[in-house]
Amino acid sequence: MKCYELQGPSGIDGLAIVDKPVPEPGDGQVLVRLRAATLNYRDLLTVKGGYGSRQKFPLVPVSDGAGVIERVGPGVREFAAGDRVIGSFFESWIGGEPSEAKMRSALGGAVDGVLSEYRVFPKHALVRTPEHLTDIEAAALPCAGLTAWSAVTKLGGVKPGQTVLTQGTGGVSLFAVQFARMCGARVVATSSSDAKIERLKQLGADFTLNYKTTPDWGKKAREWSGHGVDLIVEVGGVGTLNESIRATRIGGTIAFIGVLAGPPPSDLRLPLMVMQQQRLQGVTVGSVEDLQAMVDAITTNGMKPVIDRAFRFDQVRDAFAHMESGAHFGKVAIEIG
């Protein structure tokens, strides 16, 4: 089989195709013929060595993949050859609260990922692909989809009539728009592009803000919502946290996910967060049980992930470069086979 491998933190150009034997599934394991993968910002950080000494090399990168079961190992009754499946981001986090042990097996980081023609998964780390989704669409779910699901529904507890604010047009943010609408919430969405703002409106955003032309977007969002936003899906990180604090209502929640917006400002408004009794909730993907719950909701609602563009398996470097450019709207995908 062919797979991409990183020998060290050498960046996008360091991605090399290598030949390896197709692995055999052992007891309780399943061999999956991977059909598609999608990229996350975390994958770009990994390729560039952004995780420092914690990073494993050599490494098959990328966490999010979907495919078809080729064969099953001894003791597997839950799946059969031909079943379409999605692999969980954390193979050892089956359910319950997170722990160091459960979060040690993150695909494409601590263990080899899915940028490969075949991969062996433990049977407990797989869920069935919704029938209405293609493999490319299904490959968008394990990290970006589940992170947004955890932020909006599991940890955010969004209810009908509440207001959710999303930032930008990456995978997590667009999933958050879709899940918030699914919950009956209103959506405020930000972007630096007027063209992308029009697409956000088509996706269901009720109120949009261009954060380049409206740098005080937090104040404007608070005014529009009436009393402040109930939940912010914070993908910018400390660089956008000030405006998120301004936008959030008293007692509201900031689901803290990303690090896209750079260093913190010198006048970080943490005292305001304290005075307004806001909650800062860290979000790191979720468990296999969470993935199954999200898949069930997506199936029931017939929801489809937003795919920006699909690249061939021999265009992986181009796919990473496209994501790094920030030009994408939704998920950047790779067709594996």
Tab-separated table of C-alpha atoms in Angstrom:
chain	number	residue	atom	x	y	z
A	1	MET	CA	0.000	0.000	0.000
A	2	LYS	CA	0.986	3.643	-0.403
A	3	CYS	CA	0.916	6.176	2.404
A	4	TYR	CA	2.323	9.586	3.220
A	5	GLU	CA	4.932	9.786	5.936
A	6	LEU	CA	6.768	12.552	7.762
A	7	GLN	CA	10.298	11.844	8.930
A	8	GLY	CA	10.486	15.103	10.873
A	9	PRO	CA	9.039	18.636	11.183
A	10	SER	CA	10.047	19.571	7.652
A	11	GLY	CA	6.784	21.174	6.553
A	12	ILE	CA	4.543	20.461	3.588
A	13	ASP	CA	7.487	19.664	1.299
A	14	GLY	CA	8.561	16.934	3.732
A	15	LEU	CA	5.484	14.826	2.965
A	16	ALA	CA	6.692	11.773	1.062
A	17	ILE	CA	4.836	8.797	-0.412
A	18	VAL	CA	6.232	5.507	0.868
A	19	ASP	CA	5.356	1.863	0.209
A	20	LYS	CA	4.420	-0.384	3.125
A	21	PRO	CA	2.858	-3.837	3.407
A	22	VAL	CA	-0.897	-3.916	3.929
A	23	PRO	CA	-1.410	-4.684	7.642
A	24	GLU	CA	-3.389	-7.670	8.872
A	25	PRO	CA	-6.182	-7.125	11.409
A	26	GLY	CA	-5.648	-8.935	14.725
A	27	ASP	CA	-8.125	-9.883	17.434
A	28	GLY	CA	-10.859	-7.260	17.687
A	29	GLN	CA	-9.423	-5.259	14.796
A	30	VAL	CA	-10.716	-4.193	11.380
A	31	LEU	CA	-8.807	-3.455	8.171
A	32	VAL	CA	-10.254	-0.410	6.401
A	33	ARG	CA	-9.612	0.548	2.795
A	34	LEU	CA	-9.549	4.316	3.203
A	35	ARG	CA	-11.403	6.248	0.536
A	36	ALA	CA	-11.142	9.846	1.719
A	37	ALA	CA	-9.536	12.140	4.265
A	38	THR	CA	-10.030	15.774	5.236
A	39	LEU	CA	-7.588	18.290	6.678
A	40	ASN	CA	-7.715	20.235	9.924
A	41	TYR	CA	-5.554	23.141	11.057
A	42	ARG	CA	-4.092	20.762	13.614
A	43	ASP	CA	-2.755	18.614	10.737
A	44	LEU	CA	-0.926	21.629	9.321
A	45	LEU	CA	0.603	22.339	12.744
A	46	THR	CA	1.709	18.715	12.977
A	47	VAL	CA	3.370	18.765	9.569
A	48	LYS	CA	5.251	21.917	10.558
A	49	GLY	CA	6.391	20.468	13.880
A	50	GLY	CA	4.162	22.757	15.909
A	51	TYR	CA	3.836	20.248	18.757
A	52	GLY	CA	7.577	20.196	19.495
A	53	SER	CA	9.127	17.310	21.379
A	54	ARG	CA	5.727	15.677	21.934
A	55	GLN	CA	5.489	14.881	18.249
A	56	LYS	CA	6.072	11.306	17.086
A	57	PHE	CA	8.224	10.719	13.976
A	58	PRO	CA	8.104	9.023	11.564
A	59	LEU	CA	4.391	9.709	11.303
A	60	VAL	CA	1.531	9.053	8.908
A	61	PRO	CA	-0.353	12.356	9.368
A	62	VAL	CA	-4.035	13.434	9.288
A	63	SER	CA	-6.732	12.346	11.724
A	64	ASP	CA	-9.961	12.358	9.718
A	65	GLY	CA	-10.753	9.524	7.353
A	66	ALA	CA	-13.552	7.318	6.055
A	67	GLY	CA	-13.604	4.162	3.997
A	68	VAL	CA	-14.818	0.622	3.476
A	69	ILE	CA	-14.010	-2.425	5.570
A	70	GLU	CA	-11.742	-4.797	3.641
A	71	ARG	CA	-11.769	-7.606	6.219
A	72	VAL	CA	-12.231	-8.153	9.927
A	73	GLY	CA	-10.041	-9.911	12.462
A	74	PRO	CA	-10.993	-12.708	14.872
A	75	GLY	CA	-13.686	-11.818	17.367
A	76	VAL	CA	-15.304	-9.057	15.314
A	77	ARG	CA	-19.056	-9.517	14.954
A	78	GLU	CA	-20.155	-5.895	14.812
A	79	PHE	CA	-18.805	-5.222	11.320
A	80	ALA	CA	-18.329	-7.094	8.049
A	81	ALA	CA	-16.439	-6.597	4.802
A	82	GLY	CA	-18.107	-3.920	2.700
A	83	ASP	CA	-19.375	-1.817	5.598
A	84	ARG	CA	-18.688	1.909	5.232
A	85	VAL	CA	-17.131	3.360	8.377
A	86	ILE	CA	-15.572	6.429	10.008
A	87	GLY	CA	-12.633	6.271	12.425
A	88	SER	CA	-12.750	8.122	15.744
A	89	PHE	CA	-10.147	10.838	16.457
A	90	PHE	CA	-9.313	9.325	19.872
A	91	GLU	CA	-9.205	5.541	19.542
A	92	SER	CA	-9.065	4.926	23.305
A	93	TRP	CA	-11.730	7.426	24.387
A	94	ILE	CA	-14.806	5.239	24.080
A	95	GLY	CA	-17.025	7.251	26.434
A	96	GLY	CA	-17.285	9.099	29.725
A	97	GLU	CA	-15.078	11.931	30.914
A	98	PRO	CA	-11.725	12.573	29.194
A	99	SER	CA	-8.487	11.456	30.823
A	100	GLU	CA	-4.808	11.395	29.971
A	101	ALA	CA	-4.996	7.705	29.051
A	102	LYS	CA	-8.090	8.141	26.870
A	103	MET	CA	-6.621	11.098	24.984
A	104	ARG	CA	-3.208	9.542	24.408
A	105	SER	CA	-4.192	7.891	21.115
A	106	ALA	CA	-4.956	10.861	18.857
A	107	LEU	CA	-4.745	9.879	15.185
A	108	GLY	CA	-2.186	11.709	13.094
A	109	GLY	CA	-0.321	12.864	16.196
A	110	ALA	CA	0.380	10.322	18.921
A	111	VAL	CA	-0.336	7.435	16.536
A	112	ASP	CA	-0.310	7.084	12.749
A	113	GLY	CA	-3.184	8.763	10.966
A	114	VAL	CA	-5.219	8.118	7.842
A	115	LEU	CA	-3.192	9.492	4.931
A	116	SER	CA	-2.813	5.916	3.762
A	117	GLU	CA	-4.555	3.481	1.446
A	118	TYR	CA	-5.222	1.035	4.297
A	119	ARG	CA	-5.311	1.251	8.082
A	120	VAL	CA	-6.149	-1.140	10.903
A	121	PHE	CA	-8.597	0.187	13.516
A	122	PRO	CA	-9.785	-1.367	16.776
A	123	LYS	CA	-13.448	-2.272	16.284
A	124	HIS	CA	-14.544	-0.025	19.161
A	125	ALA	CA	-13.126	3.070	17.393
A	126	LEU	CA	-15.389	2.837	14.327
A	127	VAL	CA	-18.915	4.074	13.597
A	128	ARG	CA	-20.979	3.408	10.498
A	129	THR	CA	-21.101	6.083	7.816
A	130	PRO	CA	-24.548	7.688	7.333
A	131	GLU	CA	-26.032	6.328	4.122
A	132	HIS	CA	-26.781	9.786	2.705
A	133	LEU	CA	-23.123	10.908	2.937
A	134	THR	CA	-20.315	10.266	0.485
A	135	ASP	CA	-16.990	9.053	1.859
A	136	ILE	CA	-15.556	12.553	1.388
A	137	GLU	CA	-18.407	14.079	3.381
A	138	ALA	CA	-18.092	11.410	6.078
A	139	ALA	CA	-14.356	12.097	6.386
A	140	ALA	CA	-15.202	15.616	7.575
A	141	LEU	CA	-16.838	14.329	10.766
A	142	PRO	CA	-14.242	12.879	13.205
A	143	CYS	CA	-12.424	16.060	14.285
A	144	ALA	CA	-14.056	19.212	12.889
A	145	GLY	CA	-17.597	17.874	13.048
A	146	LEU	CA	-17.289	16.369	16.509
A	147	THR	CA	-15.484	19.417	17.913
A	148	ALA	CA	-18.361	21.636	16.788
A	149	TRP	CA	-20.910	19.115	18.099
A	150	SER	CA	-19.222	19.049	21.496
A	151	ALA	CA	-19.009	22.849	21.609
A	152	VAL	CA	-22.628	23.477	20.606
A	153	THR	CA	-24.609	20.541	21.970
A	154	LYS	CA	-22.741	18.367	24.474
A	155	LEU	CA	-20.798	21.039	26.375
A	156	GLY	CA	-22.618	24.151	25.166
A	157	GLY	CA	-26.105	22.765	25.770
A	158	VAL	CA	-27.591	25.153	23.205
A	159	LYS	CA	-31.388	25.407	23.323
A	160	PRO	CA	-33.974	26.701	20.859
A	161	GLY	CA	-34.114	30.480	20.757
A	162	GLN	CA	-30.582	30.994	22.052
A	163	THR	CA	-27.856	32.736	20.046
A	164	VAL	CA	-24.563	31.188	18.909
A	165	LEU	CA	-21.656	33.143	17.400
A	166	THR	CA	-19.198	31.472	15.025
A	167	GLN	CA	-15.894	32.773	13.662
A	168	GLY	CA	-14.714	32.342	10.088
A	169	THR	CA	-15.483	29.694	7.505
A	170	GLY	CA	-13.306	26.732	8.430
A	171	GLY	CA	-14.694	23.274	9.093
A	172	VAL	CA	-15.461	23.653	12.812
A	173	SER	CA	-17.153	27.017	12.330
A	174	LEU	CA	-19.423	25.857	9.506
A	175	PHE	CA	-20.381	22.701	11.395
A	176	ALA	CA	-21.200	24.950	14.368
A	177	VAL	CA	-23.538	27.029	12.179
A	178	GLN	CA	-25.293	23.867	11.035
A	179	PHE	CA	-25.583	22.312	14.505
A	180	ALA	CA	-26.796	25.584	16.043
A	181	ARG	CA	-29.519	25.813	13.415
A	182	MET	CA	-30.348	22.157	14.028
A	183	CYS	CA	-30.875	23.041	17.712
A	184	GLY	CA	-33.211	25.898	16.820
A	185	ALA	CA	-30.730	28.628	17.756
A	186	ARG	CA	-30.018	31.935	16.033
A	187	VAL	CA	-26.555	32.318	14.507
A	188	VAL	CA	-24.202	35.282	14.330
A	189	ALA	CA	-21.312	34.528	11.966
A	190	THR	CA	-18.130	36.485	11.260
A	191	SER	CA	-15.754	36.457	8.299
A	192	SER	CA	-13.212	38.764	6.671
A	193	SER	CA	-14.707	38.152	3.224
A	194	ASP	CA	-17.986	39.637	1.969
A	195	ALA	CA	-18.241	36.815	-0.577
A	196	LYS	CA	-17.952	34.214	2.188
A	197	ILE	CA	-20.472	36.160	4.268
A	198	GLU	CA	-23.027	35.670	1.502
A	199	ARG	CA	-22.406	31.926	1.666
A	200	LEU	CA	-22.759	32.002	5.462
A	201	LYS	CA	-26.195	33.541	4.998
A	202	GLN	CA	-27.125	30.737	2.591
A	203	LEU	CA	-25.996	28.213	5.213
A	204	GLY	CA	-28.374	29.723	7.760
A	205	ALA	CA	-26.567	32.565	9.536
A	206	ASP	CA	-29.102	35.123	10.793
A	207	PHE	CA	-26.669	38.020	11.301
A	208	THR	CA	-23.211	38.431	9.774
A	209	LEU	CA	-20.247	40.661	10.485
A	210	ASN	CA	-17.068	41.378	8.537
A	211	TYR	CA	-14.473	41.488	11.303
A	212	LYS	CA	-12.014	43.403	9.105
A	213	THR	CA	-14.381	46.309	8.452
A	214	THR	CA	-16.098	45.960	11.842
A	215	PRO	CA	-13.271	45.413	14.355
A	216	ASP	CA	-15.691	45.909	17.273
A	217	TRP	CA	-17.769	42.950	16.096
A	218	GLY	CA	-18.237	41.750	19.664
A	219	LYS	CA	-20.083	44.927	20.586
A	220	LYS	CA	-22.212	44.739	17.415
A	221	ALA	CA	-23.101	41.089	18.046
A	222	ARG	CA	-24.129	41.898	21.612
A	223	GLU	CA	-26.340	44.736	20.404
A	224	TRP	CA	-28.000	42.578	17.749
A	225	SER	CA	-28.706	39.695	20.138
A	226	GLY	CA	-30.274	42.036	22.668
A	227	HIS	CA	-28.619	40.821	25.858
A	228	GLY	CA	-25.476	39.161	24.550
A	229	VAL	CA	-24.662	35.881	22.828
A	230	ASP	CA	-25.286	32.630	24.723
A	231	LEU	CA	-22.377	30.701	23.193
A	232	ILE	CA	-19.268	31.688	21.248
A	233	VAL	CA	-17.471	29.026	19.210
A	234	GLU	CA	-14.020	30.553	19.724
A	235	VAL	CA	-11.607	29.280	17.066
A	236	GLY	CA	-9.415	32.378	16.977
A	237	GLY	CA	-8.008	31.873	20.460
A	238	VAL	CA	-6.597	34.593	22.673
A	239	GLY	CA	-6.224	36.934	19.703
A	240	THR	CA	-10.018	37.254	19.351
A	241	LEU	CA	-10.958	36.577	22.970
A	242	ASN	CA	-11.539	40.245	23.853
A	243	GLU	CA	-14.329	40.667	21.310
A	244	SER	CA	-15.781	37.295	22.286
A	245	ILE	CA	-15.977	38.431	25.915
A	246	ARG	CA	-17.708	41.633	24.768
A	247	ALA	CA	-20.233	39.635	22.742
A	248	THR	CA	-21.103	37.064	25.413
A	249	ARG	CA	-24.037	37.599	27.755
A	250	ILE	CA	-23.785	37.541	31.525
A	251	GLY	CA	-23.500	33.868	32.453
A	252	GLY	CA	-22.781	32.845	28.854
A	253	THR	CA	-20.161	30.428	27.547
A	254	ILE	CA	-17.093	30.764	25.344
A	255	ALA	CA	-16.211	27.373	23.845
A	256	PHE	CA	-12.445	27.721	23.449
A	257	ILE	CA	-11.151	25.631	20.559
A	258	GLY	CA	-8.545	27.212	18.308
A	259	VAL	CA	-5.374	29.264	18.168
A	260	LEU	CA	-5.787	30.881	14.755
A	261	ALA	CA	-5.671	34.579	15.636
A	262	GLY	CA	-2.212	34.951	17.138
A	263	PRO	CA	-0.961	36.349	20.464
A	264	PRO	CA	-3.201	37.940	23.123
A	265	PRO	CA	-3.750	41.696	23.211
A	266	SER	CA	-2.097	43.689	25.981
A	267	ASP	CA	-5.503	44.661	27.416
A	268	LEU	CA	-7.074	41.190	27.737
A	269	ARG	CA	-10.539	41.616	29.241
A	270	LEU	CA	-10.415	38.771	31.773
A	271	PRO	CA	-11.782	40.999	34.577
A	272	LEU	CA	-14.913	41.555	32.463
A	273	MET	CA	-15.291	37.802	32.065
A	274	VAL	CA	-15.143	37.447	35.846
A	275	MET	CA	-17.654	40.256	36.491
A	276	GLN	CA	-20.094	38.780	33.969
A	277	GLN	CA	-19.667	35.252	35.352
A	278	GLN	CA	-18.892	33.883	31.896
A	279	ARG	CA	-17.608	30.359	31.452
A	280	LEU	CA	-14.513	29.526	29.375
A	281	GLN	CA	-14.966	25.932	28.224
A	282	GLY	CA	-12.090	24.093	26.569
A	283	VAL	CA	-13.170	21.723	23.785
A	284	THR	CA	-11.059	18.885	22.406
A	285	VAL	CA	-13.074	16.753	19.953
A	286	GLY	CA	-14.928	13.981	21.862
A	287	SER	CA	-15.366	10.251	22.449
A	288	VAL	CA	-16.535	7.411	20.202
A	289	GLU	CA	-19.926	7.583	21.935
A	290	ASP	CA	-20.079	11.308	21.145
A	291	LEU	CA	-19.200	10.570	17.524
A	292	GLN	CA	-22.051	8.061	17.331
A	293	ALA	CA	-24.506	10.552	18.860
A	294	MET	CA	-23.487	13.192	16.324
A	295	VAL	CA	-23.755	10.730	13.426
A	296	ASP	CA	-27.259	9.758	14.595
A	297	ALA	CA	-28.307	13.431	14.644
A	298	ILE	CA	-26.793	14.066	11.215
A	299	THR	CA	-28.630	11.021	9.830
A	300	THR	CA	-31.959	12.056	11.336
A	301	ASN	CA	-31.666	15.598	10.001
A	302	GLY	CA	-30.156	14.689	6.636
A	303	MET	CA	-27.361	17.196	7.234
A	304	LYS	CA	-24.416	17.373	4.835
A	305	PRO	CA	-20.973	18.766	5.686
A	306	VAL	CA	-19.663	21.664	3.608
A	307	ILE	CA	-16.798	20.502	1.375
A	308	ASP	CA	-14.657	23.197	-0.206
A	309	ARG	CA	-12.639	21.104	-2.632
A	310	ALA	CA	-11.308	17.566	-3.070
A	311	PHE	CA	-7.710	16.862	-4.142
A	312	ARG	CA	-6.291	13.618	-5.535
A	313	PHE	CA	-4.035	11.448	-3.375
A	314	ASP	CA	-1.009	12.594	-5.387
A	315	GLN	CA	-1.953	16.251	-4.691
A	316	VAL	CA	-1.659	16.146	-0.895
A	317	ARG	CA	0.914	18.957	-0.780
A	318	ASP	CA	-1.434	21.133	-2.852
A	319	ALA	CA	-4.274	20.333	-0.451
A	320	PHE	CA	-2.212	21.460	2.550
A	321	ALA	CA	-1.123	24.619	0.717
A	322	HIS	CA	-4.732	25.424	-0.180
A	323	MET	CA	-5.823	25.082	3.447
A	324	GLU	CA	-2.865	27.171	4.631
A	325	SER	CA	-3.883	29.962	2.228
A	326	GLY	CA	-7.174	30.459	4.061
A	327	ALA	CA	-9.093	30.614	0.791
A	328	HIS	CA	-11.260	27.604	1.609
A	329	PHE	CA	-14.922	27.629	2.666
A	330	GLY	CA	-15.518	24.385	4.518
A	331	LYS	CA	-13.414	21.245	4.498
A	332	VAL	CA	-10.428	20.549	2.266
A	333	ALA	CA	-10.630	16.892	1.250
A	334	ILE	CA	-8.351	14.250	-0.270
A	335	GLU	CA	-9.627	11.369	-2.398
A	336	ILE	CA	-7.515	8.375	-1.431
A	337	GLY	CA	-9.009	5.687	-3.630
